[in-house]
Coordinates of C-alpha atoms in Angstrom, one line a residue:
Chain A
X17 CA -12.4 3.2 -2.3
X18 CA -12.8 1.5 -5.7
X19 CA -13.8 4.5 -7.1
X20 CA -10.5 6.2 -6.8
X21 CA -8.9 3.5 -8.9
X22 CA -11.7 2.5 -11.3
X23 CA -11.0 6.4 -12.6
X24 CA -8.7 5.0 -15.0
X25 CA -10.4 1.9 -15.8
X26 CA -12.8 4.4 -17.2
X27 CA -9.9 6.1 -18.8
X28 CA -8.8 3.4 -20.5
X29 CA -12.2 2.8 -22.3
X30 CA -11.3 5.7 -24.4
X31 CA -8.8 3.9 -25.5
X32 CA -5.7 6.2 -24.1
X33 CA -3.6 3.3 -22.8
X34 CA -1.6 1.4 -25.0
X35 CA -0.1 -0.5 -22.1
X36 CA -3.7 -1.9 -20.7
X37 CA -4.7 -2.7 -24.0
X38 CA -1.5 -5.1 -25.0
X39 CA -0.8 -5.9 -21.4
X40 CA -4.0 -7.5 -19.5
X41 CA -6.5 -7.5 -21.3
X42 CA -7.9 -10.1 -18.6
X43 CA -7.7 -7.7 -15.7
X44 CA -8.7 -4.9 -17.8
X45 CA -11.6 -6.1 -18.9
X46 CA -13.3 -7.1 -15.5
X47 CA -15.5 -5.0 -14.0
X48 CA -16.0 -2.4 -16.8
X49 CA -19.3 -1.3 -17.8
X50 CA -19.2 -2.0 -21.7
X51 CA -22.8 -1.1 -22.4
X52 CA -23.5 1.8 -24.3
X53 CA -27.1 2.2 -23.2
X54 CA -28.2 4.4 -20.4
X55 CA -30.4 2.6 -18.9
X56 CA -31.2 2.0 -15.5
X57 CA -30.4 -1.8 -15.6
X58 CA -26.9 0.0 -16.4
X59 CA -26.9 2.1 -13.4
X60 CA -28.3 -0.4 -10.4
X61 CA -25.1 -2.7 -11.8
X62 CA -23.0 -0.3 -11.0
X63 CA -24.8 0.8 -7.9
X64 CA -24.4 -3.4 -6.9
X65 CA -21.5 -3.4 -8.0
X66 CA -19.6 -0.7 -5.7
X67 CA -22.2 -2.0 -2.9
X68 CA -20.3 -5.4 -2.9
X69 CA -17.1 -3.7 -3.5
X70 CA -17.5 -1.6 -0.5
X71 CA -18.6 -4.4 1.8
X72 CA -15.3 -5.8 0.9
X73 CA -13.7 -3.7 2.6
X74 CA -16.2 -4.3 6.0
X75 CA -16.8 -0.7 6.0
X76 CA -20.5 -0.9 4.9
X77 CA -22.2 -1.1 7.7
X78 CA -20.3 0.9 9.9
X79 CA -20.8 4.5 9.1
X80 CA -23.3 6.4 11.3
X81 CA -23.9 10.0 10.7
X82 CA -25.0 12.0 13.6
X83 CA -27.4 14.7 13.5
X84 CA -26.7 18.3 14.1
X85 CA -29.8 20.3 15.9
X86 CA -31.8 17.8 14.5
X87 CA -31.3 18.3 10.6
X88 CA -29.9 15.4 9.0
X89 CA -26.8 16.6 8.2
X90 CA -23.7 14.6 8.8
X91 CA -21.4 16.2 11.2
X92 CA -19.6 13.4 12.9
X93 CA -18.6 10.2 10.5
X94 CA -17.9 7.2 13.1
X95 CA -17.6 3.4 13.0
X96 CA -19.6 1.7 15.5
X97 CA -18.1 -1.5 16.1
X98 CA -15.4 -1.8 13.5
X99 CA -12.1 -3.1 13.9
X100 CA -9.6 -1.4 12.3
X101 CA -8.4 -3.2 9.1
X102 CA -6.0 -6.4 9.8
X103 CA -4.3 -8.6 8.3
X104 CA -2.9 -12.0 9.8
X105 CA 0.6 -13.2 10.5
X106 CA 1.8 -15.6 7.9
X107 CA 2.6 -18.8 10.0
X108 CA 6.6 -18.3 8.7
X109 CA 6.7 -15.3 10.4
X110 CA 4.5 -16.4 13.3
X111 CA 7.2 -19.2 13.8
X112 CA 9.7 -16.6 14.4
X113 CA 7.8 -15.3 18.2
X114 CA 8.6 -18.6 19.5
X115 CA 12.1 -18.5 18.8
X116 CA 12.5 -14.7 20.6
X117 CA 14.8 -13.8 23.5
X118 CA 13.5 -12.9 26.7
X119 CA 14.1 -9.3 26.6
X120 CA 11.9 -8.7 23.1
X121 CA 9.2 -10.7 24.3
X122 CA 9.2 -8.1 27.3
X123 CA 9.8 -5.4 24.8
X124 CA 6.7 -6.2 23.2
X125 CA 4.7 -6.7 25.9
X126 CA 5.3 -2.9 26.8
X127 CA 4.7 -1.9 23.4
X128 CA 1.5 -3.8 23.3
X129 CA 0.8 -2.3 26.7
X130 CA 1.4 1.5 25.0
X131 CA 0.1 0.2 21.9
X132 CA -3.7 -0.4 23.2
X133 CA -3.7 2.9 25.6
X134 CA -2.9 4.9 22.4
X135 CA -5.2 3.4 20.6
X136 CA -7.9 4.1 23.1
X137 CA -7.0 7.8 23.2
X138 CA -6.7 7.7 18.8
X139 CA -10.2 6.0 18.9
X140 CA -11.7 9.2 20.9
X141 CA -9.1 11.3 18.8
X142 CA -11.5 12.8 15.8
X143 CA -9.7 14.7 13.3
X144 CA -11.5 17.3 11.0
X145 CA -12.4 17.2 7.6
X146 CA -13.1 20.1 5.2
X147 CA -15.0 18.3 2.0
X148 CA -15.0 20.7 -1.0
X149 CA -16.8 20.0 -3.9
X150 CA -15.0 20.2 -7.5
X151 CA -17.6 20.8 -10.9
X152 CA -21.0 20.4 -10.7
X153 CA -20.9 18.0 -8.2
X154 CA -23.2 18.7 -4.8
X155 CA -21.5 20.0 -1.6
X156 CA -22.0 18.3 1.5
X157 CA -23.4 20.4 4.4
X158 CA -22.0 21.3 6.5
X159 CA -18.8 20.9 4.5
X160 CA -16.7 20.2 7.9
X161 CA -16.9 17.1 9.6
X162 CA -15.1 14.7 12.1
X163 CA -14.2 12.0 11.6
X164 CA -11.9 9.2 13.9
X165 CA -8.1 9.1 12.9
X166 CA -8.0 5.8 13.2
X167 CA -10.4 4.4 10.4
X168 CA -9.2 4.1 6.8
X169 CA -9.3 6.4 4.2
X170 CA -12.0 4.3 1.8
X171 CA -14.7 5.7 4.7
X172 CA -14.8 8.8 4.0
X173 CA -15.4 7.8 0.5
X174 CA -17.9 5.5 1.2
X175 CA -19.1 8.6 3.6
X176 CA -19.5 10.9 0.6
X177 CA -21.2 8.4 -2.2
X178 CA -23.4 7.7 0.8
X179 CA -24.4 11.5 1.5
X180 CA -24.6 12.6 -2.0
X181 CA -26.1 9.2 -3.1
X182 CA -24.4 8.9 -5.9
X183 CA -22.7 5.5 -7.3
X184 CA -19.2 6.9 -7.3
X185 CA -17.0 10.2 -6.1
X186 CA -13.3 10.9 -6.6
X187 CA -11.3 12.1 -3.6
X188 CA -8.0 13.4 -3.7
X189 CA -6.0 15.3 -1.2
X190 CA -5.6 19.1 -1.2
X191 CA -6.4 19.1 -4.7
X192 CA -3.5 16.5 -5.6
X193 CA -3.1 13.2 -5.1
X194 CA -6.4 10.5 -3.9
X195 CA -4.6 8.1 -1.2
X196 CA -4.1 4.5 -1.2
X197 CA -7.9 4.3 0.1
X198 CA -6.1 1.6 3.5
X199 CA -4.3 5.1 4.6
X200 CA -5.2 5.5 8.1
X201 CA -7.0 9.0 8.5
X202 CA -5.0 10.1 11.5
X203 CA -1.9 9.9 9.2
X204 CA -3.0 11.3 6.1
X205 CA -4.1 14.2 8.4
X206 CA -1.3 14.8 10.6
X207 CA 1.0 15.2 7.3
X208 CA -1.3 16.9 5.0
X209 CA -3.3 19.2 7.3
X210 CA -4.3 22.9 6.4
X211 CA -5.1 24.7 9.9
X212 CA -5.8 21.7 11.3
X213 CA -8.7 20.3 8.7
X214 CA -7.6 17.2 5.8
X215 CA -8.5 19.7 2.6
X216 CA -10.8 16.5 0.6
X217 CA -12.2 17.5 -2.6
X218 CA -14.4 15.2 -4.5
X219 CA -15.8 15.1 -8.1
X220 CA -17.8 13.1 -10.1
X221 CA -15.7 12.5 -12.4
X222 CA -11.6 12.4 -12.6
X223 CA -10.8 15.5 -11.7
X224 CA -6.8 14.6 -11.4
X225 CA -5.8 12.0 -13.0
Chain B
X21 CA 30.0 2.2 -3.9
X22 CA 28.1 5.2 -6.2
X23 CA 24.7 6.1 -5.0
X24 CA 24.1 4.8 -9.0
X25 CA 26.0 1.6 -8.1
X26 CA 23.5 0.9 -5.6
X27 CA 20.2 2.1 -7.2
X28 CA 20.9 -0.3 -10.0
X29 CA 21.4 -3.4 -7.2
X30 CA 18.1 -2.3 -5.7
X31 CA 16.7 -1.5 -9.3
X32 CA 17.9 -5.4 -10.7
X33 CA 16.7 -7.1 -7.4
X34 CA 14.5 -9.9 -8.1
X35 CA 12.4 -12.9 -6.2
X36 CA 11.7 -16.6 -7.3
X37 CA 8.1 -17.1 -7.1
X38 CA 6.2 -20.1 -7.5
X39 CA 2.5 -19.7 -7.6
X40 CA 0.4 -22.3 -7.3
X41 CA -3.7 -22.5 -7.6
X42 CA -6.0 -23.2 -4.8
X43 CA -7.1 -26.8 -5.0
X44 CA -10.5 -26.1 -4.8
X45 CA -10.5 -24.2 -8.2
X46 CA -8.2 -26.6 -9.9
X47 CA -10.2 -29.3 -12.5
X48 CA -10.4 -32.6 -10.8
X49 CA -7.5 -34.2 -12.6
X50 CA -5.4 -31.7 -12.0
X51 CA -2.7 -31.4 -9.3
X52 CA -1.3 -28.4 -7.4
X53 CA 2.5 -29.0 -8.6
X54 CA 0.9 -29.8 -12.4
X55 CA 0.0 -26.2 -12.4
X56 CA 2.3 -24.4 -10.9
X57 CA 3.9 -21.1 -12.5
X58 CA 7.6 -20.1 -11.7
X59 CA 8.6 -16.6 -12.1
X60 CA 11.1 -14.2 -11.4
X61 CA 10.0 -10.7 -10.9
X62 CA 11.9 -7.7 -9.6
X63 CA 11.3 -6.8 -6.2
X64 CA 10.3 -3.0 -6.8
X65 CA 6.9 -4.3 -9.4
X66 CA 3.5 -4.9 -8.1
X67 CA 2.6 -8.4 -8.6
X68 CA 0.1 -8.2 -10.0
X69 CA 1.6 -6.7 -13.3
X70 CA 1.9 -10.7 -13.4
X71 CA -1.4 -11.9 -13.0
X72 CA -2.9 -11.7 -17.0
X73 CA 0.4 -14.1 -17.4
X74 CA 0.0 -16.2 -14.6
X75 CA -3.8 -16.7 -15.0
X76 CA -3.0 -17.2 -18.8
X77 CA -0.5 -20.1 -18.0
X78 CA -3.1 -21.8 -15.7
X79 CA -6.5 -21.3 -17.3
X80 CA -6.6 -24.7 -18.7
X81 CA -6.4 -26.3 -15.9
X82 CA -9.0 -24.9 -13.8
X83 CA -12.9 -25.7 -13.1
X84 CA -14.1 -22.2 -12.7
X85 CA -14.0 -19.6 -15.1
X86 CA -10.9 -16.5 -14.4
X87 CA -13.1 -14.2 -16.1
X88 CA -16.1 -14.5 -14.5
X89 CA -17.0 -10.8 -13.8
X90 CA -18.6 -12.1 -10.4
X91 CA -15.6 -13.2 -8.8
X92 CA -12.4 -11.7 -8.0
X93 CA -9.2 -13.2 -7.8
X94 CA -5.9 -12.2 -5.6
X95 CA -2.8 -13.8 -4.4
X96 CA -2.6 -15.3 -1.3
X97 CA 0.9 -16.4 1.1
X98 CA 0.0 -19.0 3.8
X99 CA -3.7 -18.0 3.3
X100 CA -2.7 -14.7 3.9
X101 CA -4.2 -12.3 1.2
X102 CA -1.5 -10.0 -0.6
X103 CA -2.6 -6.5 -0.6
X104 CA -1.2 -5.8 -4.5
X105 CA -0.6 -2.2 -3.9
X106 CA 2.7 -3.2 -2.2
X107 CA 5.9 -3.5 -4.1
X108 CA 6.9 -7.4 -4.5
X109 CA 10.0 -6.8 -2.4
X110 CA 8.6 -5.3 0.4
X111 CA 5.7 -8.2 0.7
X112 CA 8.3 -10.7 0.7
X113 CA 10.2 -9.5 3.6
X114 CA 7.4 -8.3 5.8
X115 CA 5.4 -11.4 5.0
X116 CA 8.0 -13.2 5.9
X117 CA 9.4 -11.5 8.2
X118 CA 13.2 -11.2 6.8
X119 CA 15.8 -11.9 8.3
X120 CA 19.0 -11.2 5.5
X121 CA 22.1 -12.7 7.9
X122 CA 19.7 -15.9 8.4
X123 CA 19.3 -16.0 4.8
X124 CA 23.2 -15.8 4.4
X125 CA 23.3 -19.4 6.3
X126 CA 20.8 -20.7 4.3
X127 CA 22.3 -19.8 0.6
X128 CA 24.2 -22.8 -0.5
X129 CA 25.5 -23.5 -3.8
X130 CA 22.5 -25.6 -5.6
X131 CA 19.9 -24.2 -3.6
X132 CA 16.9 -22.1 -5.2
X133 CA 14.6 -19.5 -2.3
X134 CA 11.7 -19.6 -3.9
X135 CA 8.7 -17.5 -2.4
X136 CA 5.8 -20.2 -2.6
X137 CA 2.3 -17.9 -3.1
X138 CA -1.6 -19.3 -4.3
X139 CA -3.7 -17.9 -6.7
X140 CA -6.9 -17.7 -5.3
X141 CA -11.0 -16.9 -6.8
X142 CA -14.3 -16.3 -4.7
X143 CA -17.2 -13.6 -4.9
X144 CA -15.7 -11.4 -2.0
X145 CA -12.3 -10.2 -2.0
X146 CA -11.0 -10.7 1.3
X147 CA -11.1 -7.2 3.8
X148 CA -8.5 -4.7 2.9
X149 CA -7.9 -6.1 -1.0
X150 CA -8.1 -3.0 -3.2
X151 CA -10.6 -4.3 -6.0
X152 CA -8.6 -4.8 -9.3
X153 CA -11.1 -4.0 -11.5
X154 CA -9.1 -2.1 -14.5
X155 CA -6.0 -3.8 -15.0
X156 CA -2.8 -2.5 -15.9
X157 CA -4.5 1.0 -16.5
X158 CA -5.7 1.0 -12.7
X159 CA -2.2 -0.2 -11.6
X160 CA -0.7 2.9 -13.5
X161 CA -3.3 5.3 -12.0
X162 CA -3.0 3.9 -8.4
X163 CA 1.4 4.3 -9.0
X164 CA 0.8 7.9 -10.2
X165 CA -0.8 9.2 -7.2
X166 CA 1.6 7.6 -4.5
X167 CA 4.3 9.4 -6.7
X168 CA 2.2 12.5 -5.9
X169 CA 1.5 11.8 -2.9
X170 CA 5.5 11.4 -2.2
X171 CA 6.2 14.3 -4.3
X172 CA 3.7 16.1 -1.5
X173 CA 5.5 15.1 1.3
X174 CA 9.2 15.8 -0.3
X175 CA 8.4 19.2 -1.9
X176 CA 5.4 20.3 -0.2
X177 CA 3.4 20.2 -3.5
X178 CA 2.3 17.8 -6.1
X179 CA 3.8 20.4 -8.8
X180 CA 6.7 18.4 -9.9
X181 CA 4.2 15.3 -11.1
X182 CA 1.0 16.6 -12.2
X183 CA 3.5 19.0 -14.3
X184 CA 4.9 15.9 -16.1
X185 CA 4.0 15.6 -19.9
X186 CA 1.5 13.1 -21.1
X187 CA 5.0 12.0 -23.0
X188 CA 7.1 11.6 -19.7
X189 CA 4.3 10.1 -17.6
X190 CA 3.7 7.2 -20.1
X191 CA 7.8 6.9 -20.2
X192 CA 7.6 7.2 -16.4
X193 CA 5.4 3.9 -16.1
X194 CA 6.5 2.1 -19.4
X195 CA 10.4 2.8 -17.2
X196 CA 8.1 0.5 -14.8
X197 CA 6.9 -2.3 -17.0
X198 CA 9.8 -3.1 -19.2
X199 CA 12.1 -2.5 -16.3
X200 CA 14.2 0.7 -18.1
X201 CA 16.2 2.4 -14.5
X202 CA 17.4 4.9 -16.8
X203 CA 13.8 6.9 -17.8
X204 CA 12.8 5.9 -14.4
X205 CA 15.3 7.3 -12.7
X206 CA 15.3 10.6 -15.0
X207 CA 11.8 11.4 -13.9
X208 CA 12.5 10.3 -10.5
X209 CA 15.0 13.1 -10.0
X210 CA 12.2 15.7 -11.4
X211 CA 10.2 15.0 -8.3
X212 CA 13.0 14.2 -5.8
X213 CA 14.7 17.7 -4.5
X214 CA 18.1 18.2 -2.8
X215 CA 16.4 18.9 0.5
X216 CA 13.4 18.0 1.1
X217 CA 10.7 19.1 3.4
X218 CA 9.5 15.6 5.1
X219 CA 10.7 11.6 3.8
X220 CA 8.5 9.5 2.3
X221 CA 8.3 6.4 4.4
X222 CA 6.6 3.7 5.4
X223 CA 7.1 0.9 8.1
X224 CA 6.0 -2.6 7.8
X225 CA 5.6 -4.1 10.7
X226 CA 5.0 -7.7 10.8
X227 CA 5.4 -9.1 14.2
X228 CA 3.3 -9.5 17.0
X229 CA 0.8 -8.7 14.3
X230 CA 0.5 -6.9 10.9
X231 CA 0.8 -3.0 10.8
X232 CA 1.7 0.0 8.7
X233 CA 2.9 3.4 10.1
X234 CA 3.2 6.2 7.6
X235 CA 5.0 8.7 10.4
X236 CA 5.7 12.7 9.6
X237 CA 9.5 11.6 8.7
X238 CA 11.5 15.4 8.7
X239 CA 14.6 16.0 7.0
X240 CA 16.2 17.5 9.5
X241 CA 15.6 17.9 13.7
X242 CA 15.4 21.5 15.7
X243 CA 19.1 21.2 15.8
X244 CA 19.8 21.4 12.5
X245 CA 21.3 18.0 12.5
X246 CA 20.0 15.7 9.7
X247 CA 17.5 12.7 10.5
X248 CA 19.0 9.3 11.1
X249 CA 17.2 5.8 10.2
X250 CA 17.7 5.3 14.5
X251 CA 16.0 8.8 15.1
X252 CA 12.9 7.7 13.4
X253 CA 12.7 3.9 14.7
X254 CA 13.5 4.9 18.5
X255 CA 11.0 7.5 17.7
X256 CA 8.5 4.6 16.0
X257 CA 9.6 1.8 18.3
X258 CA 11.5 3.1 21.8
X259 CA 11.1 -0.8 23.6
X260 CA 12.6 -2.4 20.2
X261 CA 15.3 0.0 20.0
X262 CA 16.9 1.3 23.0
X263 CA 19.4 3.5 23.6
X264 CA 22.4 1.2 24.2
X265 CA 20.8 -1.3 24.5
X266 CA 21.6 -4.6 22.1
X267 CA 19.1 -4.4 19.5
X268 CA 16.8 -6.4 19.5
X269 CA 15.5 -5.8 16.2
X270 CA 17.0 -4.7 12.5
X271 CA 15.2 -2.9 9.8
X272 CA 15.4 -4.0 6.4
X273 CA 14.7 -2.5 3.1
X274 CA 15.1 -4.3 -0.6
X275 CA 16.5 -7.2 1.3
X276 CA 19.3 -6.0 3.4
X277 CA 19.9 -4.8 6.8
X278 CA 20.0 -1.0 7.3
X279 CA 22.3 0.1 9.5
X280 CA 20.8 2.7 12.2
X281 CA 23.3 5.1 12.4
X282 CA 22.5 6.0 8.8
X283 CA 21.5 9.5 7.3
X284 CA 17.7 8.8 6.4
X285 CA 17.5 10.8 3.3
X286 CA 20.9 9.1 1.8
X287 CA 19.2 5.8 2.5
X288 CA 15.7 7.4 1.0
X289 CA 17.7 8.5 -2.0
X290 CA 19.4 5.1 -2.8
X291 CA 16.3 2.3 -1.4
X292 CA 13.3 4.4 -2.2
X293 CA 10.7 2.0 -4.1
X294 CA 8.8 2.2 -7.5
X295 CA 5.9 4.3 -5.6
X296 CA 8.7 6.8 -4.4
X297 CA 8.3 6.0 -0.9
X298 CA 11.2 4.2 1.2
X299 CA 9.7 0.9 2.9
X300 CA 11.3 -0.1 5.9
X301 CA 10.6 -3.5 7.2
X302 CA 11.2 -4.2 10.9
X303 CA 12.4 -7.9 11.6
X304 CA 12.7 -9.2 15.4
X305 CA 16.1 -11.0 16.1
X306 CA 15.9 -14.7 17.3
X307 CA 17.2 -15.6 20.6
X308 CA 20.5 -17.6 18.7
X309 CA 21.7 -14.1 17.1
X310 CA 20.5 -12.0 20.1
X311 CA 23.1 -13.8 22.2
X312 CA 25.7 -13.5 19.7
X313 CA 25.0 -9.8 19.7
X314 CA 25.3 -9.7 23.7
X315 CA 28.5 -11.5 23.5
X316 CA 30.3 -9.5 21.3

């Protein structure tokens, strides 16, 4: 998911941004690869780097490919095991579901009720994918694959820099826009779909910036 | 009151924030309260916009090194991690869980809200943290594409954005920094059309546990008749917000209670955030009010 964002971290290295250069110079600074020298020392950093970056997110061990008619192919992109992203309840806010009338604690009870059923059925829900490649980067085959519309975005990133092994990818939407990488897939899909498939093109480099 | 009238009160809208650093990072002489930064930032910036300042004001008094390429660092409320990519606002009351008529009894002459937050270091950003790894640059990139992602869903394109000049894309985000509503709102209305195909919204909810729902939001139903705010939460939340029923919840944006009965793209067009999305925040109604509301 890092990727998507460090695109103009390597912008600004050419020096385009007036604002990161008098603003945060702190922030800016981390993270950025400020050797000059292809090496390979260069390269595994990086490589590390979006490793630990990735496993951040918890997403690292949770992709399994399956096989199509036994080529190694990805098809399918699930989790195994993964709970969806969370984050907790303040205890300010916590404070306030002991201070709740009868009839919302009942409310919520039936929501939660409707709440797990449909996430059962959006877990088995698998929504389609059409990757397209943009320059010179590889395609993946096939370039239509599944994936389950309730996991975030940042795996079908992590999907793709996996598959091509490379150290980084850019993915945007129908050619436009790359999501806030905590989108849920089901939603980018159900509002940007193209007969039925998420359109996600991916590049090497910043292809939209 | 003008639909400009209001932009500029959701435009000038601003939180007291205290951050304080985690004791564990803080030098051993050094207290909490010693270090402790007070700000007050507009509700529709990221805060992290902040953090160069607020790390530069407390450098000195830490053990561990801010720069350290190793470790990341990220604001936390109750030891709950902030997800950055948020506007200030809309943390505040979802993290909070809001409620603007309780605030109301609360406001007294000589008293201050302040919004107490830590800053907080370690080798792994906690799950769901975007990595902040290119400043003020990456903040600008990652604003940029949920304009064009809102432009998407408003004109069925990303045309209107990615056609902006280099000149009135740098005006668009310096509108952001140095807080200028005027150039922000004149490229604003580039992107934002008359009628729109879908709204750009999302929902925070907070309570029984922490979620985000970016529904397909249209402008208008099969009838013809235009979307209103209850249309899409009876829609989002049907045992919250029953058909006359009392409500038991209220849904609040930039700090004030919507009311349902309101045409969803006005309120779009006067609330929507720096990212060009309208945040709604939903906020359950204590027993005390509910009864007040079942008595009227």
């Amino acid at each position: 998911m890092s990727r998507i964002l460090e695109s103009e971290s390597d912008n600004d290295e050419s020096g385009q941004s007036s604002l990161a250069n008098s603003g945060s110079a702190d922030v800016a600074n981390v993270g950025r690869d400020n050797s000059s020298d292809a090496n390979s020392n260069v390269i595994q950093r990086r490589l590390e780097q979006f490793s630990r970056r990735l496993s951040m997110l918890g997403l690292m061990s949770s992709q399994e490919i399956e096989e199509k008619d036994g080529e190694e192919q990805p098809d399918v992109i699930e989790s195994q095991g993964l709970a969806p992203l969370r984050q907790e309840v303040p205890m300010t806010a916590s404070l306030i579901l002991n201070k709740l009338p009868k009839a919302t604690n009942e409310a919520l009870e039936k929501s939660q009720q409707a709440s797990s059923k449909k996430s059962h059925q959006d877990k088995q829900l698998k929504v389609q994918i059409k990757f397209q490649p943009i320059g010179s980067i590889a395609q993946i085959t096939p370039s239509v694959c599944k994936i389950s519309a309730t996991q975030p975005f940042a795996l079908i990133s992590t999907f793709l820099t996996r598959s091509l092994k490379v150290s980084q990818v850019y993915c945007y939407i129908n050619n436009s826009f790359a999501p806030n990488p905590q989108q849920i897939v089901g939603d980018l899909w159900s509002q940007f779909k193209v007969d039925n498939e998420l359109i996600v093109s991916y590049c090497g480099t910043v292809a939209f910036g | 009151m003008s639909i400009n009238d209001i932009r500029q009160l959701v435009w000038q809208g601003a939180l007291n924030v205290q951050i304080t650093v985690k004791p564990t990072l803080l030098a051993v002489d050094e207290s909490p309260k010693d270090c402790a930064v007070n700000l007050r930032i507009p509700r529709d910036i990221y805060l992290t916009c902040y953090l160069p300042a607020i790390i530069n004001r407390v450098r000195d008094s830490l053990r561990v090194d801010l720069d350290d390429e190793e470790q990341h660092i990220w604001l936390e409320f109750e030891n709950v991690p902030l997800y950055w990519n948020y506007p200030a606002g809309v943390l505040y009351d979802s993290m909070i869980g809001l409620n603007p008529s309780e605030r109301e009894d609360k406001d007294a002459e000589n008293s201050l809200e302040v919004w107490r937050l830590e800053l907080a270091q370690g080798p792994k950003l906690p799950p769901g943290v975007i990595p902040l790894t290119g400043g003020l640059q990456q903040i600008r990139s990652y604003l940029m594409h949920q304009w064009k992602q809102a432009c998407f869903i408003l004109n069925g394109s990303s045309k209107q954005v990615m056609s902006l000049s280099m000149q009135e894309s740098s005006r668009f985000w310096e509108s952001v920094v140095t807080r200028d509503q005027e150039n922000f709102i004149y490229v604003a209305n580039k992107v934002i059309p008359f009628k729109p195909r879908f709204i750009p919204v999302i929902i925070h909810q907070t309570l029984p546990e922490v979620k985000l729902f970016q529904p397909v939001t249209v402008h208008s139903k099969d009838d013809g008749t235009r979307t209103k705010l209850i249309d899409l939460i009876q829609a989002q939340f049907p045992n919250l917000f029953q058909k006359d029923h009392v409500t038991l919840s209220k849904v609040v944006s930039n700090g004030i209670e919507l009311p349902l009965t309101e045409d969803l793209y006005d309120l779009y067009n006067r609330l929507f955030s720096l990212d060009g999305f309208l945040h709604l925040s939903i906020c359950l109604i204590t027993d005390s009010e509910y009864a007040e509301e079942a008595s009227k």
